[in-house]
């Protein structure tokens, strides 16, 4: 389902991609394409610069902060919290991608924090891990016995491999859809 949703989102964003070819500073097109790359595909490297040029002031500011980076744990936690708070207004894949961005910043901050702050971050990371493992297990249970799924229209290919307690989700998109390969590893909870 998620991969069909990405393909559908790509089809919807194609006109904005074409607009950017002619007008790279078009704020609305930058927002739309940036949201696609970040929130549908999880390609933050490609999407953040577009969001930073977009028409949504909140996302524009947050993307610029993210691009600038954060070296101090307090700044990293602030970015993580902002992405996490933003995710509460989203649903589906967008929510998951925003939570993953928050996780990225929480993990950067974790080695430098202690006490209650560290306990809170570890609790959030553990909750998110359980949520993602639950979704992966649901997917695997629904597709038990299948080595992989291949869309006849060649929109995507998807394989789920199990290696011990780890499930590796591998996906491929045709070259016309941008990045052609990706994988996500999820480890079952104890």
mmCIF file of N, CA and C in Angstrom, residues 52-138:
data_model
loop_
_atom_site.group_PDB
_atom_site.id
_atom_site.type_symbol
_atom_site.label_atom_id
_atom_site.label_comp_id
_atom_site.label_asym_id
_atom_site.label_seq_id
_atom_site.Cartn_x
_atom_site.Cartn_y
_atom_site.Cartn_z
ATOM 1 N N UNK A 52 13.183 24.534 2.247
ATOM 2 C CA UNK A 52 13.770 25.805 2.684
ATOM 3 C C UNK A 52 13.492 26.935 1.695
ATOM 4 N N UNK A 53 13.086 26.584 0.481
ATOM 5 C CA UNK A 53 12.720 27.589 -0.531
ATOM 6 C C UNK A 53 11.207 27.645 -0.733
ATOM 7 N N UNK A 54 10.468 26.898 0.092
ATOM 8 C CA UNK A 54 9.033 26.744 -0.090
ATOM 9 C C UNK A 54 8.209 27.882 0.478
ATOM 10 N N UNK A 55 6.897 27.769 0.276
ATOM 11 C CA UNK A 55 5.968 28.829 0.649
ATOM 12 C C UNK A 55 5.381 28.670 2.046
ATOM 13 N N UNK A 56 5.627 27.557 2.731
ATOM 14 C CA UNK A 56 5.149 27.361 4.096
ATOM 15 C C UNK A 56 6.208 27.899 5.052
ATOM 16 N N UNK A 57 5.892 29.011 5.731
ATOM 17 C CA UNK A 57 6.880 29.696 6.576
ATOM 18 C C UNK A 57 7.429 28.796 7.683
ATOM 19 N N UNK A 58 6.572 27.995 8.307
ATOM 20 C CA UNK A 58 7.028 27.117 9.397
ATOM 21 C C UNK A 58 7.995 26.065 8.888
ATOM 22 N N UNK A 59 7.614 25.391 7.804
ATOM 23 C CA UNK A 59 8.499 24.368 7.242
ATOM 24 C C UNK A 59 9.771 24.982 6.676
ATOM 25 N N UNK A 60 9.646 26.150 6.089
ATOM 26 C CA UNK A 60 10.806 26.840 5.523
ATOM 27 C C UNK A 60 11.843 27.109 6.619
ATOM 28 N N UNK A 61 11.386 27.629 7.746
ATOM 29 C CA UNK A 61 12.275 27.930 8.867
ATOM 30 C C UNK A 61 12.879 26.663 9.462
ATOM 31 N N UNK A 62 12.041 25.644 9.652
ATOM 32 C CA UNK A 62 12.518 24.390 10.227
ATOM 33 C C UNK A 62 13.516 23.701 9.304
ATOM 34 N N UNK A 63 13.239 23.693 8.012
ATOM 35 C CA UNK A 63 14.168 23.084 7.056
ATOM 36 C C UNK A 63 15.506 23.814 7.062
ATOM 37 N N UNK A 64 15.472 25.146 7.118
ATOM 38 C CA UNK A 64 16.711 25.921 7.149
ATOM 39 C C UNK A 64 17.516 25.598 8.406
ATOM 40 N N UNK A 65 16.838 25.462 9.548
ATOM 41 C CA UNK A 65 17.524 25.095 10.795
ATOM 42 C C UNK A 65 18.156 23.716 10.679
ATOM 43 N N UNK A 66 17.408 22.781 10.080
ATOM 44 C CA UNK A 66 17.896 21.417 9.932
ATOM 45 C C UNK A 66 19.120 21.379 9.019
ATOM 46 N N UNK A 67 19.056 22.108 7.914
ATOM 47 C CA UNK A 67 20.181 22.150 6.978
ATOM 48 C C UNK A 67 21.420 22.730 7.649
ATOM 49 N N UNK A 68 21.221 23.783 8.460
ATOM 50 C CA UNK A 68 22.345 24.421 9.161
ATOM 51 C C UNK A 68 22.997 23.457 10.142
ATOM 52 N N UNK A 69 22.210 22.495 10.625
ATOM 53 C CA UNK A 69 22.742 21.506 11.548
ATOM 54 C C UNK A 69 22.762 22.008 12.980
ATOM 55 N N UNK A 70 23.147 21.119 13.854
ATOM 56 C CA UNK A 70 23.220 21.444 15.273
ATOM 57 C C UNK A 70 24.326 20.603 15.885
ATOM 58 N N UNK A 71 25.248 21.263 16.545
ATOM 59 C CA UNK A 71 26.338 20.512 17.163
ATOM 60 C C UNK A 71 26.115 20.303 18.656
ATOM 61 N N UNK A 72 25.447 21.226 19.306
ATOM 62 C CA UNK A 72 25.180 21.087 20.735
ATOM 63 C C UNK A 72 23.952 20.213 20.960
ATOM 64 N N UNK A 73 23.991 19.410 22.001
ATOM 65 C CA UNK A 73 22.875 18.499 22.260
ATOM 66 C C UNK A 73 21.572 19.255 22.500
ATOM 67 N N UNK A 74 21.648 20.447 23.088
ATOM 68 C CA UNK A 74 20.421 21.221 23.306
ATOM 69 C C UNK A 74 19.783 21.622 21.972
ATOM 70 N N UNK A 75 20.612 21.977 20.993
ATOM 71 C CA UNK A 75 20.097 22.325 19.666
ATOM 72 C C UNK A 75 19.542 21.087 18.961
ATOM 73 N N UNK A 76 20.220 19.960 19.112
ATOM 74 C CA UNK A 76 19.764 18.715 18.503
ATOM 75 C C UNK A 76 18.418 18.292 19.090
ATOM 76 N N UNK A 77 18.288 18.408 20.421
ATOM 77 C CA UNK A 77 17.016 18.077 21.063
ATOM 78 C C UNK A 77 15.913 19.024 20.602
ATOM 79 N N UNK A 78 16.242 20.299 20.447
ATOM 80 C CA UNK A 78 15.248 21.271 19.989
ATOM 81 C C UNK A 78 14.755 20.923 18.585
ATOM 82 N N UNK A 79 15.669 20.544 17.691
ATOM 83 C CA UNK A 79 15.259 20.126 16.342
ATOM 84 C C UNK A 79 14.400 18.863 16.404
ATOM 85 N N UNK A 80 14.820 17.902 17.217
ATOM 86 C CA UNK A 80 14.057 16.661 17.350
ATOM 87 C C UNK A 80 12.646 16.956 17.852
ATOM 88 N N UNK A 81 12.544 17.781 18.880
ATOM 89 C CA UNK A 81 11.228 18.113 19.440
ATOM 90 C C UNK A 81 10.361 18.846 18.427
ATOM 91 N N UNK A 82 10.955 19.738 17.647
ATOM 92 C CA UNK A 82 10.186 20.489 16.666
ATOM 93 C C UNK A 82 9.654 19.566 15.581
ATOM 94 N N UNK A 83 10.501 18.664 15.062
ATOM 95 C CA UNK A 83 10.026 17.700 14.060
ATOM 96 C C UNK A 83 8.955 16.791 14.670
ATOM 97 N N UNK A 84 9.172 16.337 15.894
ATOM 98 C CA UNK A 84 8.209 15.469 16.560
ATOM 99 C C UNK A 84 6.869 16.180 16.752
ATOM 100 N N UNK A 85 6.907 17.430 17.203
ATOM 101 C CA UNK A 85 5.673 18.203 17.387
ATOM 102 C C UNK A 85 4.951 18.422 16.061
ATOM 103 N N UNK A 86 5.721 18.681 15.005
ATOM 104 C CA UNK A 86 5.123 18.879 13.692
ATOM 105 C C UNK A 86 4.429 17.604 13.219
ATOM 106 N N UNK A 87 4.979 16.443 13.589
ATOM 107 C CA UNK A 87 4.410 15.160 13.150
ATOM 108 C C UNK A 87 3.014 14.925 13.717
ATOM 109 N N UNK A 88 2.687 15.548 14.849
ATOM 110 C CA UNK A 88 1.378 15.299 15.468
ATOM 111 C C UNK A 88 0.224 15.808 14.622
ATOM 112 N N UNK A 89 0.506 16.720 13.699
ATOM 113 C CA UNK A 89 -0.551 17.251 12.837
ATOM 114 C C UNK A 89 -0.664 16.484 11.524
ATOM 115 N N UNK A 90 0.123 15.419 11.370
ATOM 116 C CA UNK A 90 0.162 14.663 10.126
ATOM 117 C C UNK A 90 -0.391 13.258 10.340
ATOM 118 N N UNK A 91 -0.645 12.558 9.234
ATOM 119 C CA UNK A 91 -1.099 11.175 9.297
ATOM 120 C C UNK A 91 -0.301 10.342 8.294
ATOM 121 N N UNK A 92 -0.378 9.042 8.445
ATOM 122 C CA UNK A 92 0.202 8.119 7.481
ATOM 123 C C UNK A 92 1.703 8.257 7.322
ATOM 124 N N UNK A 93 2.146 8.122 6.066
ATOM 125 C CA UNK A 93 3.573 8.148 5.758
ATOM 126 C C UNK A 93 4.213 9.472 6.144
ATOM 127 N N UNK A 94 3.492 10.564 6.001
ATOM 128 C CA UNK A 94 4.045 11.872 6.375
ATOM 129 C C UNK A 94 4.403 11.897 7.849
ATOM 130 N N UNK A 95 3.509 11.379 8.674
ATOM 131 C CA UNK A 95 3.754 11.337 10.121
ATOM 132 C C UNK A 95 4.989 10.489 10.427
ATOM 133 N N UNK A 96 5.070 9.318 9.792
ATOM 134 C CA UNK A 96 6.209 8.418 10.036
ATOM 135 C C UNK A 96 7.516 9.088 9.626
ATOM 136 N N UNK A 97 7.540 9.724 8.455
ATOM 137 C CA UNK A 97 8.773 10.368 7.997
ATOM 138 C C UNK A 97 9.193 11.500 8.934
ATOM 139 N N UNK A 98 8.234 12.266 9.419
ATOM 140 C CA UNK A 98 8.561 13.339 10.361
ATOM 141 C C UNK A 98 9.084 12.763 11.671
ATOM 142 N N UNK A 99 8.493 11.674 12.124
ATOM 143 C CA UNK A 99 8.991 11.023 13.340
ATOM 144 C C UNK A 99 10.400 10.474 13.130
ATOM 145 N N UNK A 100 10.657 9.928 11.936
ATOM 146 C CA UNK A 100 12.006 9.439 11.637
ATOM 147 C C UNK A 100 13.027 10.576 11.656
ATOM 148 N N UNK A 101 12.609 11.754 11.182
ATOM 149 C CA UNK A 101 13.530 12.896 11.215
ATOM 150 C C UNK A 101 13.805 13.298 12.661
ATOM 151 N N UNK A 102 12.773 13.260 13.491
ATOM 152 C CA UNK A 102 12.970 13.548 14.916
ATOM 153 C C UNK A 102 13.923 12.516 15.527
ATOM 154 N N UNK A 103 13.735 11.241 15.180
ATOM 155 C CA UNK A 103 14.595 10.177 15.699
ATOM 156 C C UNK A 103 16.047 10.442 15.330
ATOM 157 N N UNK A 104 16.281 10.885 14.119
ATOM 158 C CA UNK A 104 17.651 11.187 13.677
ATOM 159 C C UNK A 104 18.312 12.178 14.620
ATOM 160 N N UNK A 105 17.585 13.242 14.982
ATOM 161 C CA UNK A 105 18.157 14.265 15.874
ATOM 162 C C UNK A 105 18.224 13.786 17.318
ATOM 163 N N UNK A 106 17.262 12.974 17.760
ATOM 164 C CA UNK A 106 17.334 12.400 19.112
ATOM 165 C C UNK A 106 18.582 11.530 19.240
ATOM 166 N N UNK A 107 18.845 10.722 18.216
ATOM 167 C CA UNK A 107 20.020 9.846 18.264
ATOM 168 C C UNK A 107 21.322 10.640 18.286
ATOM 169 N N UNK A 108 21.361 11.753 17.567
ATOM 170 C CA UNK A 108 22.558 12.601 17.605
ATOM 171 C C UNK A 108 22.782 13.180 18.994
ATOM 172 N N UNK A 109 21.691 13.538 19.668
ATOM 173 C CA UNK A 109 21.797 14.177 20.987
ATOM 174 C C UNK A 109 22.077 13.169 22.100
ATOM 175 N N UNK A 110 21.636 11.954 21.953
ATOM 176 C CA UNK A 110 21.669 10.952 23.021
ATOM 177 C C UNK A 110 23.014 10.769 23.723
ATOM 178 N N UNK A 111 24.142 10.685 23.015
ATOM 179 C CA UNK A 111 25.417 10.456 23.710
ATOM 180 C C UNK A 111 25.832 11.609 24.649
ATOM 181 N N UNK A 112 25.316 12.790 24.417
ATOM 182 C CA UNK A 112 25.751 13.963 25.182
ATOM 183 C C UNK A 112 24.789 14.376 26.294
ATOM 184 N N UNK A 113 23.675 13.686 26.433
ATOM 185 C CA UNK A 113 22.714 14.081 27.459
ATOM 186 C C UNK A 113 22.691 13.057 28.590
ATOM 187 N N UNK A 114 22.108 13.440 29.717
ATOM 188 C CA UNK A 114 22.043 12.541 30.861
ATOM 189 C C UNK A 114 20.790 12.836 31.678
ATOM 190 N N UNK A 115 20.601 12.042 32.711
ATOM 191 C CA UNK A 115 19.505 12.262 33.637
ATOM 192 C C UNK A 115 18.136 12.108 33.002
ATOM 193 N N UNK A 116 17.214 12.988 33.425
ATOM 194 C CA UNK A 116 15.829 12.932 32.969
ATOM 195 C C UNK A 116 15.711 13.145 31.462
ATOM 196 N N UNK A 117 16.524 14.055 30.919
ATOM 197 C CA UNK A 117 16.478 14.307 29.474
ATOM 198 C C UNK A 117 16.811 13.030 28.707
ATOM 199 N N UNK A 118 17.842 12.315 29.142
ATOM 200 C CA UNK A 118 18.232 11.070 28.474
ATOM 201 C C UNK A 118 17.140 10.014 28.616
ATOM 202 N N UNK A 119 16.558 9.900 29.808
ATOM 203 C CA UNK A 119 15.489 8.922 30.032
ATOM 204 C C UNK A 119 14.289 9.220 29.128
ATOM 205 N N UNK A 120 13.936 10.490 28.981
ATOM 206 C CA UNK A 120 12.809 10.864 28.118
ATOM 207 C C UNK A 120 13.085 10.550 26.652
ATOM 208 N N UNK A 121 14.297 10.831 26.197
ATOM 209 C CA UNK A 121 14.651 10.536 24.812
ATOM 210 C C UNK A 121 14.651 9.032 24.571
ATOM 211 N N UNK A 122 15.219 8.273 25.486
ATOM 212 C CA UNK A 122 15.233 6.816 25.336
ATOM 213 C C UNK A 122 13.813 6.261 25.314
ATOM 214 N N UNK A 123 12.920 6.822 26.120
ATOM 215 C CA UNK A 123 11.522 6.388 26.135
ATOM 216 C C UNK A 123 10.868 6.671 24.779
ATOM 217 N N UNK A 124 11.082 7.871 24.242
ATOM 218 C CA UNK A 124 10.504 8.215 22.929
ATOM 219 C C UNK A 124 11.046 7.292 21.833
ATOM 220 N N UNK A 125 12.352 7.048 21.851
ATOM 221 C CA UNK A 125 12.950 6.179 20.834
ATOM 222 C C UNK A 125 12.402 4.768 20.930
ATOM 223 N N UNK A 126 12.220 4.270 22.140
ATOM 224 C CA UNK A 126 11.695 2.920 22.324
ATOM 225 C C UNK A 126 10.245 2.835 21.862
ATOM 226 N N UNK A 127 9.431 3.858 22.131
ATOM 227 C CA UNK A 127 8.042 3.873 21.666
ATOM 228 C C UNK A 127 7.991 3.863 20.139
ATOM 229 N N UNK A 128 8.832 4.659 19.530
ATOM 230 C CA UNK A 128 8.838 4.721 18.068
ATOM 231 C C UNK A 128 9.313 3.401 17.470
ATOM 232 N N UNK A 129 10.333 2.820 18.062
ATOM 233 C CA UNK A 129 10.844 1.527 17.578
ATOM 234 C C UNK A 129 9.747 0.469 17.632
ATOM 235 N N UNK A 130 9.019 0.414 18.728
ATOM 236 C CA UNK A 130 7.937 -0.569 18.860
ATOM 237 C C UNK A 130 6.842 -0.318 17.827
ATOM 238 N N UNK A 131 6.527 0.941 17.581
ATOM 239 C CA UNK A 131 5.520 1.283 16.571
ATOM 240 C C UNK A 131 5.959 0.796 15.201
ATOM 241 N N UNK A 132 7.207 1.052 14.832
ATOM 242 C CA UNK A 132 7.698 0.659 13.509
ATOM 243 C C UNK A 132 7.796 -0.852 13.374
ATOM 244 N N UNK A 133 8.253 -1.531 14.434
ATOM 245 C CA UNK A 133 8.338 -2.989 14.382
ATOM 246 C C UNK A 133 6.941 -3.582 14.253
ATOM 247 N N UNK A 134 5.980 -3.000 14.958
ATOM 248 C CA UNK A 134 4.601 -3.465 14.857
ATOM 249 C C UNK A 134 4.082 -3.353 13.441
ATOM 250 N N UNK A 135 4.362 -2.237 12.782
ATOM 251 C CA UNK A 135 3.924 -2.059 11.400
ATOM 252 C C UNK A 135 4.616 -3.046 10.471
ATOM 253 N N UNK A 136 5.902 -3.278 10.687
ATOM 254 C CA UNK A 136 6.637 -4.237 9.849
ATOM 255 C C UNK A 136 6.107 -5.650 10.058
ATOM 256 N N UNK A 137 5.825 -5.997 11.307
ATOM 257 C CA UNK A 137 5.291 -7.330 11.585
ATOM 258 C C UNK A 137 3.907 -7.511 10.968
ATOM 259 N N UNK A 138 3.067 -6.473 11.040
ATOM 260 C CA UNK A 138 1.747 -6.538 10.423
ATOM 261 C C UNK A 138 1.888 -6.762 8.929
#
